[in-house]
Short mmCIF file of C-alpha atoms in Angstrom, two decimals:
data_model
loop_
_atom_site.label_atom_id
_atom_site.label_comp_id
_atom_site.label_asym_id
_atom_site.label_seq_id
_atom_site.Cartn_x
_atom_site.Cartn_y
_atom_site.Cartn_z
CA UNK A 1 -9.77 28.34 -1.46
CA UNK A 2 -6.21 29.05 -2.50
CA UNK A 3 -5.15 25.43 -1.99
CA UNK A 4 -7.58 24.11 -4.56
CA UNK A 5 -6.57 26.53 -7.32
CA UNK A 6 -2.92 25.69 -6.79
CA UNK A 7 -3.73 21.98 -7.10
CA UNK A 8 -5.62 22.51 -10.35
CA UNK A 9 -2.83 24.67 -11.66
CA UNK A 10 -0.18 22.07 -10.81
CA UNK A 11 -2.10 19.47 -12.77
CA UNK A 12 -2.84 21.39 -15.94
CA UNK A 13 0.38 20.00 -17.34
CA UNK A 14 -0.15 16.87 -19.47
CA UNK A 15 3.16 15.56 -18.17
CA UNK A 16 1.63 14.43 -14.93
CA UNK A 17 0.23 11.18 -16.32
CA UNK A 18 2.06 8.14 -14.88
CA UNK A 19 3.86 10.33 -12.35
CA UNK A 20 3.15 7.86 -9.54
CA UNK A 21 4.22 4.25 -10.01
CA UNK A 22 3.00 1.33 -7.91
CA UNK A 23 3.73 -2.38 -8.20
CA UNK A 24 2.29 -5.14 -6.04
CA UNK A 25 -0.21 -7.93 -5.51
CA UNK A 26 -3.57 -7.23 -7.17
CA UNK A 27 -6.11 -9.12 -5.08
CA UNK A 28 -9.87 -9.31 -4.96
CA UNK A 29 -10.95 -8.69 -1.36
CA UNK A 30 -13.70 -10.92 -0.04
CA UNK A 31 -14.89 -9.35 3.19
CA UNK A 32 -17.40 -10.64 5.69
CA UNK A 33 -18.27 -10.09 9.32
CA UNK A 34 -17.35 -13.23 11.26
CA UNK A 35 -17.35 -14.28 14.92
CA UNK A 36 -14.63 -15.36 17.32
CA UNK A 37 -15.43 -19.03 16.66
CA UNK A 38 -14.61 -18.51 12.98
CA UNK A 39 -11.26 -16.89 13.86
CA UNK A 40 -10.45 -19.67 16.35
CA UNK A 41 -11.39 -22.39 13.89
CA UNK A 42 -8.73 -21.14 11.45
CA UNK A 43 -6.24 -20.03 14.10
CA UNK A 44 -6.51 -16.34 13.22
CA UNK A 45 -5.65 -13.33 15.37
CA UNK A 46 -8.38 -10.64 15.32
CA UNK A 47 -6.04 -8.04 13.80
CA UNK A 48 -3.40 -9.55 11.55
CA UNK A 49 -2.20 -10.04 7.99
CA UNK A 50 -0.97 -13.44 6.88
CA UNK A 51 -0.44 -15.51 3.75
CA UNK A 52 -2.87 -18.39 3.26
CA UNK A 53 -1.64 -21.91 3.99
CA UNK A 54 -3.26 -25.25 3.13
CA UNK A 55 -5.24 -25.16 6.39
CA UNK A 56 -7.00 -22.00 5.18
CA UNK A 57 -8.45 -23.56 2.01
CA UNK A 58 -11.79 -24.18 3.73
CA UNK A 59 -11.83 -20.60 5.03
CA UNK A 60 -12.24 -19.25 1.49
CA UNK A 61 -15.05 -21.74 0.79
CA UNK A 62 -16.81 -20.78 4.02
CA UNK A 63 -16.44 -17.02 3.90
CA UNK A 64 -18.20 -16.69 0.53
CA UNK A 65 -21.22 -18.46 2.07
CA UNK A 66 -21.62 -15.87 4.87
CA UNK A 67 -24.77 -13.82 4.43
CA UNK A 68 -23.15 -10.38 4.09
CA UNK A 69 -20.15 -10.98 1.88
CA UNK A 70 -18.71 -8.12 -0.16
CA UNK A 71 -16.25 -8.19 -3.05
CA UNK A 72 -13.89 -5.25 -3.57
CA UNK A 73 -10.77 -4.70 -5.66
CA UNK A 74 -7.87 -4.86 -3.23
CA UNK A 75 -4.19 -5.52 -2.76
CA UNK A 76 -2.30 -3.10 -0.56
CA UNK A 77 -0.31 -1.18 -3.18
CA UNK A 78 -3.18 -1.10 -5.65
CA UNK A 79 -5.45 0.33 -2.91
CA UNK A 80 -2.93 3.07 -2.17
CA UNK A 81 -2.41 4.21 -5.76
CA UNK A 82 -6.18 4.20 -6.31
CA UNK A 83 -6.69 6.44 -3.30
CA UNK A 84 -3.91 8.75 -4.46
CA UNK A 85 -5.66 8.99 -7.84
CA UNK A 86 -9.01 9.63 -6.09
CA UNK A 87 -7.51 12.43 -3.99
CA UNK A 88 -6.01 14.04 -7.11
CA UNK A 89 -9.10 13.50 -9.31
CA UNK A 90 -7.56 15.02 -12.47
CA UNK A 91 -5.91 14.25 -14.76
CA UNK A 92 -6.76 10.57 -14.95
CA UNK A 93 -3.93 8.03 -14.95
CA UNK A 94 -1.54 9.95 -12.69
CA UNK A 95 -1.03 6.52 -11.14
CA UNK A 96 0.40 3.49 -12.91
CA UNK A 97 0.07 0.00 -11.45
CA UNK A 98 1.83 -3.28 -12.30
CA UNK A 99 0.93 -6.71 -10.93
CA UNK A 100 -0.09 -10.18 -12.04
CA UNK A 101 -3.62 -11.57 -12.46
CA UNK A 102 -5.27 -14.65 -13.94
CA UNK A 103 -7.33 -14.83 -17.13
CA UNK A 104 -10.61 -15.24 -15.27
CA UNK A 105 -13.72 -13.48 -13.93
CA UNK A 106 -11.93 -12.07 -10.87
CA UNK A 107 -9.18 -10.74 -13.13
CA UNK A 108 -11.78 -9.04 -15.32
CA UNK A 109 -13.32 -7.43 -12.21
CA UNK A 110 -9.90 -6.07 -11.16
CA UNK A 111 -9.34 -4.62 -14.64
CA UNK A 112 -12.78 -3.00 -14.63
CA UNK A 113 -12.29 -1.56 -11.12
CA UNK A 114 -8.86 -0.13 -11.97
CA UNK A 115 -10.35 1.53 -15.04
CA UNK A 116 -13.23 2.98 -12.99
CA UNK A 117 -10.66 4.39 -10.56
CA UNK A 118 -8.76 5.96 -13.51
CA UNK A 119 -5.58 4.09 -12.63
CA UNK A 120 -3.35 3.09 -15.55
CA UNK A 121 -3.11 -0.60 -14.69
CA UNK A 122 -0.89 -2.81 -16.80
CA UNK A 123 -1.36 -6.35 -15.55
CA UNK A 124 0.79 -9.30 -16.47
CA UNK A 125 -1.88 -11.88 -17.35
CA UNK A 126 -1.18 -15.60 -17.17
CA UNK A 127 -3.32 -18.73 -17.00
CA UNK A 128 -1.28 -21.00 -14.73
CA UNK A 129 -2.87 -19.54 -11.58
CA UNK A 130 -6.23 -17.86 -10.84
CA UNK A 131 -6.45 -14.21 -9.76
CA UNK A 132 -5.43 -13.76 -6.13
CA UNK A 133 -7.93 -13.17 -3.33
CA UNK A 134 -7.78 -11.81 0.20
CA UNK A 135 -10.26 -12.87 2.86
CA UNK A 136 -11.00 -9.98 5.22
CA UNK A 137 -12.47 -11.50 8.36
CA UNK A 138 -14.08 -8.67 10.26
CA UNK A 139 -14.95 -8.74 13.97
CA UNK A 140 -15.96 -5.40 15.51
CA UNK A 141 -13.38 -2.86 14.33
CA UNK A 142 -10.68 -5.49 13.84
CA UNK A 143 -9.80 -7.15 10.57
CA UNK A 144 -7.84 -10.35 10.04
CA UNK A 145 -6.56 -10.64 6.49
CA UNK A 146 -5.66 -13.91 4.83
CA UNK A 147 -4.15 -13.49 1.37
CA UNK A 148 -4.20 -16.27 -1.18
CA UNK A 149 -1.76 -14.73 -3.68
CA UNK A 150 -2.18 -17.30 -6.45
CA UNK A 151 -1.64 -15.32 -9.72
CA UNK A 152 -0.17 -12.33 -7.82
CA UNK A 153 2.74 -14.59 -6.90
CA UNK A 154 3.49 -15.23 -10.60
CA UNK A 155 4.76 -11.74 -11.46
CA UNK A 156 7.94 -12.07 -13.52
CA UNK A 157 10.47 -9.28 -14.04
CA UNK A 158 11.65 -10.55 -17.43
CA UNK A 159 8.10 -11.21 -18.67
CA UNK A 160 6.71 -7.81 -17.74
CA UNK A 161 8.81 -5.14 -15.98
CA UNK A 162 11.73 -5.51 -18.42
CA UNK A 163 9.60 -5.04 -21.54
CA UNK A 164 10.46 -1.68 -23.14
CA UNK A 165 6.88 -0.39 -23.20
CA UNK A 166 6.48 -1.16 -19.48
CA UNK A 167 9.88 0.15 -18.44
CA UNK A 168 9.09 3.43 -20.25
CA UNK A 169 6.16 3.87 -17.84
CA UNK A 170 8.48 3.26 -14.90
CA UNK A 171 10.86 5.91 -16.19
CA UNK A 172 8.01 8.46 -16.52
CA UNK A 173 7.33 8.36 -12.76
CA UNK A 174 8.73 10.71 -10.12
CA UNK A 175 7.38 8.86 -7.09
CA UNK A 176 7.46 5.09 -6.59
CA UNK A 177 5.54 3.06 -4.03
CA UNK A 178 5.75 -0.68 -3.38
CA UNK A 179 4.30 -2.37 -0.31
CA UNK A 180 6.57 -4.79 1.56
CA UNK A 181 4.13 -7.56 0.62
CA UNK A 182 5.68 -7.67 -2.86
CA UNK A 183 9.01 -8.80 -1.34
CA UNK A 184 7.52 -12.29 -1.14
CA UNK A 185 6.89 -12.23 -4.91
CA UNK A 186 9.61 -10.45 -6.86
CA UNK A 187 12.43 -8.79 -4.91
CA UNK A 188 14.41 -8.47 -8.16
CA UNK A 189 11.63 -6.32 -9.67
CA UNK A 190 11.59 -4.11 -6.57
CA UNK A 191 15.37 -3.67 -6.68
CA UNK A 192 15.33 -2.71 -10.35
CA UNK A 193 12.75 0.03 -9.68
CA UNK A 194 14.42 1.14 -6.43
CA UNK A 195 17.85 1.46 -8.05
CA UNK A 196 16.37 3.45 -10.93
CA UNK A 197 14.72 5.88 -8.47
CA UNK A 198 17.93 6.22 -6.48
CA UNK A 199 20.13 6.78 -9.56
CA UNK A 200 17.79 9.47 -10.88
CA UNK A 201 17.25 11.13 -7.47
CA UNK A 202 13.54 10.30 -7.57
CA UNK A 203 11.48 9.22 -4.53
CA UNK A 204 11.15 5.54 -3.65
CA UNK A 205 8.64 4.63 -0.93
CA UNK A 206 8.07 1.32 0.80
CA UNK A 207 5.88 -0.12 3.53
CA UNK A 208 6.75 -2.64 6.25
CA UNK A 209 3.23 -4.01 5.48
CA UNK A 210 2.98 -6.78 8.10
CA UNK A 211 5.01 -8.30 10.93
CA UNK A 212 5.74 -11.46 8.91
CA UNK A 213 7.64 -9.42 6.30
CA UNK A 214 10.28 -8.28 8.84
CA UNK A 215 10.33 -11.74 10.41
CA UNK A 216 10.58 -14.01 7.38
CA UNK A 217 11.60 -11.72 4.51
CA UNK A 218 14.16 -9.65 6.37
CA UNK A 219 16.93 -10.38 3.87
CA UNK A 220 15.18 -8.98 0.75
CA UNK A 221 13.74 -6.16 2.89
CA UNK A 222 17.20 -5.08 4.03
CA UNK A 223 18.55 -5.39 0.50
CA UNK A 224 16.02 -2.77 -0.65
CA UNK A 225 16.30 -0.56 2.48
CA UNK A 226 19.33 1.48 1.27
CA UNK A 227 17.16 2.73 -1.61
CA UNK A 228 14.13 3.62 0.53
CA UNK A 229 13.48 7.37 0.78
CA UNK A 230 10.19 7.09 2.67
CA UNK A 231 9.29 4.11 4.83
CA UNK A 232 5.75 3.56 6.12
CA UNK A 233 4.49 1.15 8.76
CA UNK A 234 2.16 0.85 11.73
CA UNK A 235 3.10 0.46 15.40
CA UNK A 236 3.04 -3.36 15.38
CA UNK A 237 5.16 -3.59 12.25
CA UNK A 238 7.60 -1.01 13.64
CA UNK A 239 8.00 -3.01 16.88
CA UNK A 240 8.61 -6.26 14.97
CA UNK A 241 11.10 -4.56 12.65
CA UNK A 242 12.97 -3.12 15.65
CA UNK A 243 13.10 -6.53 17.29
CA UNK A 244 14.39 -8.22 14.13
CA UNK A 245 17.10 -5.59 13.73
CA UNK A 246 18.10 -5.69 17.40
CA UNK A 247 17.27 -2.04 18.09
CA UNK A 248 16.60 -2.96 21.74
CA UNK A 249 13.87 -0.37 22.23
CA UNK A 250 10.09 -0.39 22.03
CA UNK A 251 9.86 3.40 22.00
CA UNK A 252 8.31 4.20 18.62
CA UNK A 253 10.04 7.57 18.23
CA UNK A 254 13.40 5.94 18.87
CA UNK A 255 12.59 3.14 16.40
CA UNK A 256 11.76 5.79 13.77
CA UNK A 257 15.07 7.56 14.42
CA UNK A 258 17.13 4.35 14.22
CA UNK A 259 15.33 3.32 11.05
CA UNK A 260 16.00 6.73 9.50
CA UNK A 261 19.73 6.27 10.24
CA UNK A 262 20.07 2.90 8.50
CA UNK A 263 22.51 2.98 5.53
CA UNK A 264 21.24 4.89 2.51
CA UNK A 265 22.41 4.87 -1.09
CA UNK A 266 21.22 8.30 -2.31
CA UNK A 267 22.57 10.73 0.28
CA UNK A 268 20.91 13.71 -1.45
CA UNK A 269 17.69 12.76 0.31
CA UNK A 270 17.45 12.08 4.03
CA UNK A 271 15.21 9.09 4.71
CA UNK A 272 11.76 9.87 6.09
CA UNK A 273 10.10 7.32 8.40
CA UNK A 274 6.36 7.48 9.04
CA UNK A 275 4.66 5.19 11.57
CA UNK A 276 0.89 5.28 12.04
CA UNK A 277 -0.67 4.06 15.31
CA UNK A 278 -4.39 3.70 14.67
CA UNK A 279 -6.19 6.37 16.68
CA UNK A 280 -2.94 7.52 18.32
CA UNK A 281 -0.58 10.12 16.88
CA UNK A 282 1.34 9.40 13.68
CA UNK A 283 5.08 9.46 14.32
CA UNK A 284 7.38 10.90 11.65
CA UNK A 285 10.99 11.93 11.27
CA UNK A 286 11.08 15.57 10.21
CA UNK A 287 14.71 16.38 9.46
CA UNK A 288 16.66 15.27 12.53
CA UNK A 289 13.66 15.44 14.84
CA UNK A 290 10.85 13.01 15.48
CA UNK A 291 7.44 14.69 15.47
CA UNK A 292 3.96 13.50 16.48
CA UNK A 293 0.96 14.33 14.31
CA UNK A 294 -2.50 13.79 15.84
CA UNK A 295 -5.03 11.99 13.64
CA UNK A 296 -8.49 13.40 12.92
CA UNK A 297 -11.07 12.75 15.64
CA UNK A 298 -13.71 10.18 14.86
CA UNK A 299 -16.58 8.80 16.92
CA UNK A 300 -16.11 5.07 17.62
CA UNK A 301 -19.63 4.48 16.24
CA UNK A 302 -18.64 5.94 12.87
CA UNK A 303 -15.89 3.36 12.36
CA UNK A 304 -17.29 0.74 10.01
CA UNK A 305 -14.17 -1.13 8.95
CA UNK A 306 -10.49 -0.37 9.59
CA UNK A 307 -9.44 -2.60 6.70
CA UNK A 308 -7.64 -0.36 4.23
CA UNK A 309 -6.95 2.48 6.70
CA UNK A 310 -3.18 2.03 6.36
CA UNK A 311 -3.39 1.79 2.57
CA UNK A 312 -5.58 4.91 2.51
CA UNK A 313 -3.13 6.84 4.68
CA UNK A 314 -0.35 6.06 2.21
CA UNK A 315 -2.59 6.95 -0.74
CA UNK A 316 -3.44 10.35 0.70
CA UNK A 317 0.20 10.94 1.57
CA UNK A 318 1.33 10.07 -1.97
CA UNK A 319 -1.26 12.39 -3.52
CA UNK A 320 0.34 15.34 -1.71
CA UNK A 321 3.85 14.02 -2.37
CA UNK A 322 3.44 13.98 -6.17
CA UNK A 323 2.44 17.64 -5.86
CA UNK A 324 5.70 18.24 -3.99
CA UNK A 325 3.97 19.35 -0.80
CA UNK A 326 5.79 19.51 2.54
CA UNK A 327 5.89 16.42 4.76
CA UNK A 328 3.38 17.87 7.24
CA UNK A 329 0.92 18.40 4.39
CA UNK A 330 1.47 14.84 3.10
CA UNK A 331 0.64 13.49 6.56
CA UNK A 332 -2.47 15.69 6.79
CA UNK A 333 -3.67 14.35 3.43
CA UNK A 334 -2.96 10.80 4.65
CA UNK A 335 -4.99 11.35 7.81
CA UNK A 336 -7.89 12.73 5.79
CA UNK A 337 -7.97 9.74 3.41
CA UNK A 338 -7.78 7.21 6.25
CA UNK A 339 -10.58 9.01 8.09
CA UNK A 340 -12.83 8.70 5.02
CA UNK A 341 -12.04 5.02 4.40
CA UNK A 342 -12.72 3.73 7.92
CA UNK A 343 -16.32 4.96 7.66
CA UNK A 344 -16.95 2.51 4.79
CA UNK A 345 -16.69 -1.22 4.08
CA UNK A 346 -13.50 -2.25 2.31
CA UNK A 347 -11.06 0.18 0.77
CA UNK A 348 -13.84 2.14 -0.97
CA UNK A 349 -14.46 5.86 -1.24
CA UNK A 350 -17.16 8.41 -2.11
CA UNK A 351 -17.23 10.00 -5.57
CA UNK A 352 -15.05 12.96 -4.65
CA UNK A 353 -12.84 13.94 -1.74
CA UNK A 354 -13.83 16.98 0.34
CA UNK A 355 -10.28 17.98 1.10
CA UNK A 356 -8.68 21.41 1.10
#
């Protein structure tokens, strides 16, 4: 089909390596199917994302003993850039990823998995803290995520991002993506990247990531917001964000509009806001209008695990964005990627996409 040849043509150029830059928390996902008693025991909601506290220590010890436990390379931003790379296929290393890991077995697994996914990962490695993990507690088609950041929390701007060789990779990119989760780790690193993108009229994307980000990290979030060209989030995150900002509406289209109109540094680009809503339509600001985009149909029985659906949507979206496709096309690519991911355990994917 015409679409495919255009894609191949666009990527003949060797200059497309490191065109997409991601920075975030590299985590090893430990996923297991649990029951309601397990959730109750640790005070977890069926569908949530939280940071681990002392009371969750035992959770990590228990979850690895479940009979069907799976280990997958994870971390929200890392998942998204991997999926973008998977959608693009060639050349390898279109996506760059920065984050912090430990010098340990889990860290080695993350390095190996990034390499297998053809992502150009440059980890800051330290031995104070072990590689971070994320327990994905699955019940039905819900997932409750508990992240123990550990090493991921040790990322240091001056020890990694500021190094000339690393900053050169940042400068090579045209599209930047950082999940809101990284605001808890290194807001100064995010701001440095965001300001660079804004100054050079490149595209900086961010994700609301989880309700707790808007609730407890509102200050760093709003410091970065003027530099955000594309903001992602789901319906729950959008509602929390609206509440924290006093929007006084729970209408998702109106929230998208008000978010789009927040102050913006680079006025050459109008902010785009994209809110996914699970099986319901994706809501996006297209110019001055808010438009609804239906997701792909899927039989309830085909949904294996919704963990990673949001990351996959962003990954698909970014893969079209680096090819400078229209917003509608970016959303279509996002819907395709999410539809593939929810049929599988963890944020994993088949060898090749079947996308035209």
